[in-house]
Amino acid sequence: MNIRKLVLPAAIAAALAMLAAPAAFAQQDPQADAKKAEEAKKAEDAKKAEAQKKAKADKKQSGDRGVEPEEEGDK
């Protein structure tokens, strides 16, 4: 009878701990998602800026002045 008095409260405590554990992890850091999204946006903006710089450099290097070549039929 003594063992039942010890095991029952321990089993109840273990069951409650199993129920409470996921809730504790779910509320770990609610701002973490916002921080990750902000970092991802900054990285995307940096990639776009780098692509624009490369496009400008390629355009400058190729000597493209925005003038389209004449077609053969116009001569």
PDB file of N, CA and C in Angstrom:
ATOM      1  N   MET A   1       0.812  -1.179   0.000  1.00  0.00           N
ATOM      2  CA  MET A   1       0.000   0.000   0.000  1.00  0.00           C
ATOM      3  C   MET A   1       0.870   1.264   0.000  1.00  0.00           C
ATOM      4  N   ASN A   2       1.983   1.223   0.673  1.00  0.00           N
ATOM      5  CA  ASN A   2       2.903   2.356   0.699  1.00  0.00           C
ATOM      6  C   ASN A   2       3.450   2.666  -0.682  1.00  0.00           C
ATOM      7  N   ILE A   3       3.704   1.643  -1.465  1.00  0.00           N
ATOM      8  CA  ILE A   3       4.260   1.836  -2.805  1.00  0.00           C
ATOM      9  C   ILE A   3       3.238   2.530  -3.703  1.00  0.00           C
ATOM     10  N   ARG A   4       1.976   2.174  -3.596  1.00  0.00           N
ATOM     11  CA  ARG A   4       0.932   2.817  -4.395  1.00  0.00           C
ATOM     12  C   ARG A   4       0.843   4.307  -4.093  1.00  0.00           C
ATOM     13  N   LYS A   5       1.004   4.672  -2.850  1.00  0.00           N
ATOM     14  CA  LYS A   5       0.931   6.086  -2.460  1.00  0.00           C
ATOM     15  C   LYS A   5       2.088   6.882  -3.056  1.00  0.00           C
ATOM     16  N   LEU A   6       3.193   6.248  -3.310  1.00  0.00           N
ATOM     17  CA  LEU A   6       4.345   6.931  -3.896  1.00  0.00           C
ATOM     18  C   LEU A   6       4.298   6.925  -5.426  1.00  0.00           C
ATOM     19  N   VAL A   7       3.849   5.836  -6.008  1.00  0.00           N
ATOM     20  CA  VAL A   7       3.872   5.692  -7.454  1.00  0.00           C
ATOM     21  C   VAL A   7       2.795   6.550  -8.127  1.00  0.00           C
ATOM     22  N   LEU A   8       1.620   6.597  -7.551  1.00  0.00           N
ATOM     23  CA  LEU A   8       0.528   7.354  -8.159  1.00  0.00           C
ATOM     24  C   LEU A   8       0.860   8.842  -8.303  1.00  0.00           C
ATOM     25  N   PRO A   9       1.319   9.530  -7.272  1.00  0.00           N
ATOM     26  CA  PRO A   9       1.682  10.947  -7.463  1.00  0.00           C
ATOM     27  C   PRO A   9       2.844  11.139  -8.438  1.00  0.00           C
ATOM     28  N   ALA A  10       3.793  10.216  -8.452  1.00  0.00           N
ATOM     29  CA  ALA A  10       4.912  10.312  -9.380  1.00  0.00           C
ATOM     30  C   ALA A  10       4.427  10.154 -10.816  1.00  0.00           C
ATOM     31  N   ALA A  11       3.492   9.239 -11.038  1.00  0.00           N
ATOM     32  CA  ALA A  11       2.951   9.030 -12.380  1.00  0.00           C
ATOM     33  C   ALA A  11       2.162  10.253 -12.839  1.00  0.00           C
ATOM     34  N   ILE A  12       1.412  10.836 -11.941  1.00  0.00           N
ATOM     35  CA  ILE A  12       0.648  12.045 -12.274  1.00  0.00           C
ATOM     36  C   ILE A  12       1.593  13.202 -12.598  1.00  0.00           C
ATOM     37  N   ALA A  13       2.647  13.350 -11.801  1.00  0.00           N
ATOM     38  CA  ALA A  13       3.616  14.421 -12.040  1.00  0.00           C
ATOM     39  C   ALA A  13       4.322  14.227 -13.385  1.00  0.00           C
ATOM     40  N   ALA A  14       4.649  12.991 -13.717  1.00  0.00           N
ATOM     41  CA  ALA A  14       5.312  12.714 -14.994  1.00  0.00           C
ATOM     42  C   ALA A  14       4.372  13.023 -16.155  1.00  0.00           C
ATOM     43  N   ALA A  15       3.106  12.670 -16.033  1.00  0.00           N
ATOM     44  CA  ALA A  15       2.142  12.934 -17.098  1.00  0.00           C
ATOM     45  C   ALA A  15       1.953  14.431 -17.302  1.00  0.00           C
ATOM     46  N   LEU A  16       1.888  15.176 -16.206  1.00  0.00           N
ATOM     47  CA  LEU A  16       1.744  16.634 -16.313  1.00  0.00           C
ATOM     48  C   LEU A  16       2.987  17.261 -16.943  1.00  0.00           C
ATOM     49  N   ALA A  17       4.153  16.735 -16.603  1.00  0.00           N
ATOM     50  CA  ALA A  17       5.397  17.256 -17.176  1.00  0.00           C
ATOM     51  C   ALA A  17       5.421  17.024 -18.683  1.00  0.00           C
ATOM     52  N   MET A  18       4.920  15.877 -19.128  1.00  0.00           N
ATOM     53  CA  MET A  18       4.892  15.575 -20.565  1.00  0.00           C
ATOM     54  C   MET A  18       3.921  16.516 -21.293  1.00  0.00           C
ATOM     55  N   LEU A  19       2.842  16.885 -20.641  1.00  0.00           N
ATOM     56  CA  LEU A  19       1.883  17.800 -21.252  1.00  0.00           C
ATOM     57  C   LEU A  19       2.395  19.236 -21.276  1.00  0.00           C
ATOM     58  N   ALA A  20       3.140  19.616 -20.254  1.00  0.00           N
ATOM     59  CA  ALA A  20       3.612  20.994 -20.139  1.00  0.00           C
ATOM     60  C   ALA A  20       4.857  21.249 -20.979  1.00  0.00           C
ATOM     61  N   ALA A  21       5.644  20.242 -21.270  1.00  0.00           N
ATOM     62  CA  ALA A  21       6.908  20.424 -21.994  1.00  0.00           C
ATOM     63  C   ALA A  21       6.709  21.037 -23.384  1.00  0.00           C
ATOM     64  N   PRO A  22       5.804  20.557 -24.233  1.00  0.00           N
ATOM     65  CA  PRO A  22       5.650  21.187 -25.552  1.00  0.00           C
ATOM     66  C   PRO A  22       5.211  22.645 -25.469  1.00  0.00           C
ATOM     67  N   ALA A  23       4.391  22.976 -24.509  1.00  0.00           N
ATOM     68  CA  ALA A  23       3.952  24.360 -24.353  1.00  0.00           C
ATOM     69  C   ALA A  23       5.127  25.259 -23.983  1.00  0.00           C
ATOM     70  N   ALA A  24       6.030  24.763 -23.190  1.00  0.00           N
ATOM     71  CA  ALA A  24       7.192  25.554 -22.792  1.00  0.00           C
ATOM     72  C   ALA A  24       8.104  25.806 -23.990  1.00  0.00           C
ATOM     73  N   PHE A  25       8.264  24.807 -24.845  1.00  0.00           N
ATOM     74  CA  PHE A  25       9.116  24.982 -26.017  1.00  0.00           C
ATOM     75  C   PHE A  25       8.461  25.876 -27.057  1.00  0.00           C
ATOM     76  N   ALA A  26       7.183  25.858 -27.163  1.00  0.00           N
ATOM     77  CA  ALA A  26       6.479  26.656 -28.163  1.00  0.00           C
ATOM     78  C   ALA A  26       6.605  28.149 -27.884  1.00  0.00           C
ATOM     79  N   GLN A  27       6.722  28.541 -26.640  1.00  0.00           N
ATOM     80  CA  GLN A  27       6.814  29.956 -26.288  1.00  0.00           C
ATOM     81  C   GLN A  27       8.237  30.358 -25.939  1.00  0.00           C
ATOM     82  N   GLN A  28       9.190  29.709 -26.560  1.00  0.00           N
ATOM     83  CA  GLN A  28      10.588  29.954 -26.244  1.00  0.00           C
ATOM     84  C   GLN A  28      11.004  31.391 -26.586  1.00  0.00           C
ATOM     85  N   ASP A  29      10.799  31.806 -27.846  1.00  0.00           N
ATOM     86  CA  ASP A  29      11.157  33.161 -28.259  1.00  0.00           C
ATOM     87  C   ASP A  29      10.244  33.583 -29.401  1.00  0.00           C
ATOM     88  N   PRO A  30       9.169  34.290 -29.093  1.00  0.00           N
ATOM     89  CA  PRO A  30       8.228  34.657 -30.153  1.00  0.00           C
ATOM     90  C   PRO A  30       8.809  35.630 -31.170  1.00  0.00           C
ATOM     91  N   GLN A  31       9.869  36.333 -30.839  1.00  0.00           N
ATOM     92  CA  GLN A  31      10.470  37.287 -31.771  1.00  0.00           C
ATOM     93  C   GLN A  31      11.511  36.645 -32.669  1.00  0.00           C
ATOM     94  N   ALA A  32      11.810  35.368 -32.436  1.00  0.00           N
ATOM     95  CA  ALA A  32      12.826  34.697 -33.242  1.00  0.00           C
ATOM     96  C   ALA A  32      12.418  34.629 -34.710  1.00  0.00           C
ATOM     97  N   ASP A  33      11.145  34.366 -34.981  1.00  0.00           N
ATOM     98  CA  ASP A  33      10.682  34.304 -36.366  1.00  0.00           C
ATOM     99  C   ASP A  33      10.807  35.656 -37.043  1.00  0.00           C
ATOM    100  N   ALA A  34      10.500  36.714 -36.335  1.00  0.00           N
ATOM    101  CA  ALA A  34      10.609  38.056 -36.909  1.00  0.00           C
ATOM    102  C   ALA A  34      12.071  38.389 -37.209  1.00  0.00           C
ATOM    103  N   LYS A  35      12.963  37.991 -36.326  1.00  0.00           N
ATOM    104  CA  LYS A  35      14.390  38.247 -36.545  1.00  0.00           C
ATOM    105  C   LYS A  35      14.890  37.477 -37.759  1.00  0.00           C
ATOM    106  N   LYS A  36      14.469  36.221 -37.884  1.00  0.00           N
ATOM    107  CA  LYS A  36      14.900  35.412 -39.028  1.00  0.00           C
ATOM    108  C   LYS A  36      14.362  35.988 -40.326  1.00  0.00           C
ATOM    109  N   ALA A  37      13.131  36.445 -40.317  1.00  0.00           N
ATOM    110  CA  ALA A  37      12.539  37.032 -41.514  1.00  0.00           C
ATOM    111  C   ALA A  37      13.271  38.313 -41.908  1.00  0.00           C
ATOM    112  N   GLU A  38      13.628  39.110 -40.915  1.00  0.00           N
ATOM    113  CA  GLU A  38      14.356  40.358 -41.191  1.00  0.00           C
ATOM    114  C   GLU A  38      15.733  40.060 -41.770  1.00  0.00           C
ATOM    115  N   GLU A  39      16.419  39.060 -41.226  1.00  0.00           N
ATOM    116  CA  GLU A  39      17.736  38.687 -41.742  1.00  0.00           C
ATOM    117  C   GLU A  39      17.635  38.155 -43.167  1.00  0.00           C
ATOM    118  N   ALA A  40      16.597  37.385 -43.446  1.00  0.00           N
ATOM    119  CA  ALA A  40      16.399  36.862 -44.790  1.00  0.00           C
ATOM    120  C   ALA A  40      16.129  37.993 -45.779  1.00  0.00           C
ATOM    121  N   LYS A  41      15.367  38.987 -45.356  1.00  0.00           N
ATOM    122  CA  LYS A  41      15.078  40.134 -46.229  1.00  0.00           C
ATOM    123  C   LYS A  41      16.350  40.932 -46.506  1.00  0.00           C
ATOM    124  N   LYS A  42      17.170  41.117 -45.483  1.00  0.00           N
ATOM    125  CA  LYS A  42      18.430  41.834 -45.682  1.00  0.00           C
ATOM    126  C   LYS A  42      19.336  41.077 -46.651  1.00  0.00           C
ATOM    127  N   ALA A  43      19.382  39.763 -46.519  1.00  0.00           N
ATOM    128  CA  ALA A  43      20.214  38.963 -47.417  1.00  0.00           C
ATOM    129  C   ALA A  43      19.702  39.046 -48.852  1.00  0.00           C
ATOM    130  N   GLU A  44      18.384  39.021 -49.015  1.00  0.00           N
ATOM    131  CA  GLU A  44      17.795  39.123 -50.355  1.00  0.00           C
ATOM    132  C   GLU A  44      18.088  40.495 -50.954  1.00  0.00           C
ATOM    133  N   ASP A  45      17.980  41.545 -50.148  1.00  0.00           N
ATOM    134  CA  ASP A  45      18.275  42.897 -50.635  1.00  0.00           C
ATOM    135  C   ASP A  45      19.740  43.013 -51.048  1.00  0.00           C
ATOM    136  N   ALA A  46      20.623  42.392 -50.265  1.00  0.00           N
ATOM    137  CA  ALA A  46      22.046  42.428 -50.590  1.00  0.00           C
ATOM    138  C   ALA A  46      22.309  41.708 -51.910  1.00  0.00           C
ATOM    139  N   LYS A  47      21.633  40.596 -52.147  1.00  0.00           N
ATOM    140  CA  LYS A  47      21.804  39.867 -53.407  1.00  0.00           C
ATOM    141  C   LYS A  47      21.325  40.708 -54.580  1.00  0.00           C
ATOM    142  N   LYS A  48      20.191  41.403 -54.412  1.00  0.00           N
ATOM    143  CA  LYS A  48      19.666  42.252 -55.479  1.00  0.00           C
ATOM    144  C   LYS A  48      20.627  43.391 -55.787  1.00  0.00           C
ATOM    145  N   ALA A  49      21.170  43.999 -54.741  1.00  0.00           N
ATOM    146  CA  ALA A  49      22.114  45.103 -54.935  1.00  0.00           C
ATOM    147  C   ALA A  49      23.367  44.615 -55.656  1.00  0.00           C
ATOM    148  N   GLU A  50      23.841  43.437 -55.287  1.00  0.00           N
ATOM    149  CA  GLU A  50      25.027  42.869 -55.935  1.00  0.00           C
ATOM    150  C   GLU A  50      24.737  42.570 -57.405  1.00  0.00           C
ATOM    151  N   ALA A  51      23.556  42.073 -57.697  1.00  0.00           N
ATOM    152  CA  ALA A  51      23.189  41.786 -59.088  1.00  0.00           C
ATOM    153  C   ALA A  51      23.104  43.080 -59.902  1.00  0.00           C
ATOM    154  N   GLN A  52      22.578  44.140 -59.296  1.00  0.00           N
ATOM    155  CA  GLN A  52      22.502  45.428 -59.996  1.00  0.00           C
ATOM    156  C   GLN A  52      23.895  45.978 -60.271  1.00  0.00           C
ATOM    157  N   LYS A  53      24.782  45.876 -59.295  1.00  0.00           N
ATOM    158  CA  LYS A  53      26.156  46.346 -59.493  1.00  0.00           C
ATOM    159  C   LYS A  53      26.834  45.577 -60.619  1.00  0.00           C
ATOM    160  N   LYS A  54      26.620  44.253 -60.629  1.00  0.00           N
ATOM    161  CA  LYS A  54      27.241  43.431 -61.660  1.00  0.00           C
ATOM    162  C   LYS A  54      26.681  43.779 -63.027  1.00  0.00           C
ATOM    163  N   ALA A  55      25.377  44.004 -63.107  1.00  0.00           N
ATOM    164  CA  ALA A  55      24.761  44.360 -64.385  1.00  0.00           C
ATOM    165  C   ALA A  55      25.305  45.691 -64.888  1.00  0.00           C
ATOM    166  N   LYS A  56      25.453  46.668 -64.001  1.00  0.00           N
ATOM    167  CA  LYS A  56      26.005  47.962 -64.401  1.00  0.00           C
ATOM    168  C   LYS A  56      27.442  47.823 -64.876  1.00  0.00           C
ATOM    169  N   ALA A  57      28.225  47.008 -64.151  1.00  0.00           N
ATOM    170  CA  ALA A  57      29.624  46.816 -64.523  1.00  0.00           C
ATOM    171  C   ALA A  57      29.726  46.114 -65.871  1.00  0.00           C
ATOM    172  N   ASP A  58      28.890  45.119 -66.107  1.00  0.00           N
ATOM    173  CA  ASP A  58      28.901  44.418 -67.388  1.00  0.00           C
ATOM    174  C   ASP A  58      28.496  45.351 -68.523  1.00  0.00           C
ATOM    175  N   LYS A  59      27.498  46.181 -68.269  1.00  0.00           N
ATOM    176  CA  LYS A  59      27.025  47.117 -69.283  1.00  0.00           C
ATOM    177  C   LYS A  59      28.116  48.138 -69.613  1.00  0.00           C
ATOM    178  N   LYS A  60      28.789  48.623 -68.588  1.00  0.00           N
ATOM    179  CA  LYS A  60      29.848  49.610 -68.776  1.00  0.00           C
ATOM    180  C   LYS A  60      31.026  48.987 -69.525  1.00  0.00           C
ATOM    181  N   GLN A  61      31.356  47.749 -69.163  1.00  0.00           N
ATOM    182  CA  GLN A  61      32.500  47.078 -69.772  1.00  0.00           C
ATOM    183  C   GLN A  61      32.246  46.737 -71.233  1.00  0.00           C
ATOM    184  N   SER A  62      31.030  46.401 -71.563  1.00  0.00           N
ATOM    185  CA  SER A  62      30.718  46.024 -72.947  1.00  0.00           C
ATOM    186  C   SER A  62      30.599  47.249 -73.846  1.00  0.00           C
ATOM    187  N   GLY A  63      30.545  48.427 -73.280  1.00  0.00           N
ATOM    188  CA  GLY A  63      30.454  49.642 -74.068  1.00  0.00           C
ATOM    189  C   GLY A  63      29.063  49.903 -74.584  1.00  0.00           C
ATOM    190  N   ASP A  64      28.091  49.285 -74.014  1.00  0.00           N
ATOM    191  CA  ASP A  64      26.701  49.469 -74.444  1.00  0.00           C
ATOM    192  C   ASP A  64      26.235  50.856 -74.014  1.00  0.00           C
ATOM    193  N   ARG A  65      25.863  51.675 -74.993  1.00  0.00           N
ATOM    194  CA  ARG A  65      25.422  53.031 -74.676  1.00  0.00           C
ATOM    195  C   ARG A  65      23.920  53.180 -74.859  1.00  0.00           C
ATOM    196  N   GLY A  66      23.237  52.073 -75.008  1.00  0.00           N
ATOM    197  CA  GLY A  66      21.801  52.137 -75.180  1.00  0.00           C
ATOM    198  C   GLY A  66      21.372  52.339 -76.617  1.00  0.00           C
ATOM    199  N   VAL A  67      22.315  52.336 -77.571  1.00  0.00           N
ATOM    200  CA  VAL A  67      21.989  52.518 -78.979  1.00  0.00           C
ATOM    201  C   VAL A  67      21.818  51.130 -79.585  1.00  0.00           C
ATOM    202  N   GLU A  68      20.681  50.912 -80.208  1.00  0.00           N
ATOM    203  CA  GLU A  68      20.433  49.621 -80.826  1.00  0.00           C
ATOM    204  C   GLU A  68      21.091  49.564 -82.201  1.00  0.00           C
ATOM    205  N   PRO A  69      21.620  48.414 -82.563  1.00  0.00           N
ATOM    206  CA  PRO A  69      22.266  48.319 -83.892  1.00  0.00           C
ATOM    207  C   PRO A  69      21.218  48.404 -84.997  1.00  0.00           C
ATOM    208  N   GLU A  70      21.669  48.921 -86.138  1.00  0.00           N
ATOM    209  CA  GLU A  70      20.762  49.053 -87.272  1.00  0.00           C
ATOM    210  C   GLU A  70      20.484  47.684 -87.883  1.00  0.00           C
ATOM    211  N   GLU A  71      19.292  47.539 -88.374  1.00  0.00           N
ATOM    212  CA  GLU A  71      18.956  46.275 -89.037  1.00  0.00           C
ATOM    213  C   GLU A  71      19.441  46.340 -90.478  1.00  0.00           C
ATOM    214  N   GLU A  72      19.718  45.200 -91.053  1.00  0.00           N
ATOM    215  CA  GLU A  72      20.239  45.156 -92.426  1.00  0.00           C
ATOM    216  C   GLU A  72      19.235  45.688 -93.457  1.00  0.00           C
ATOM    217  N   GLY A  73      17.974  45.556 -93.196  1.00  0.00           N
ATOM    218  CA  GLY A  73      16.955  45.996 -94.142  1.00  0.00           C
ATOM    219  C   GLY A  73      16.814  47.516 -94.201  1.00  0.00           C
ATOM    220  N   ASP A  74      17.344  48.243 -93.232  1.00  0.00           N
ATOM    221  CA  ASP A  74      17.214  49.692 -93.181  1.00  0.00           C
ATOM    222  C   ASP A  74      18.279  50.404 -94.007  1.00  0.00           C
ATOM    223  N   LYS A  75      19.276  49.699 -94.485  1.00  0.00           N
ATOM    224  CA  LYS A  75      20.388  50.350 -95.199  1.00  0.00           C
ATOM    225  C   LYS A  75      19.998  50.845 -96.517  1.00  0.00           C
TER     226      LYS A  75
END
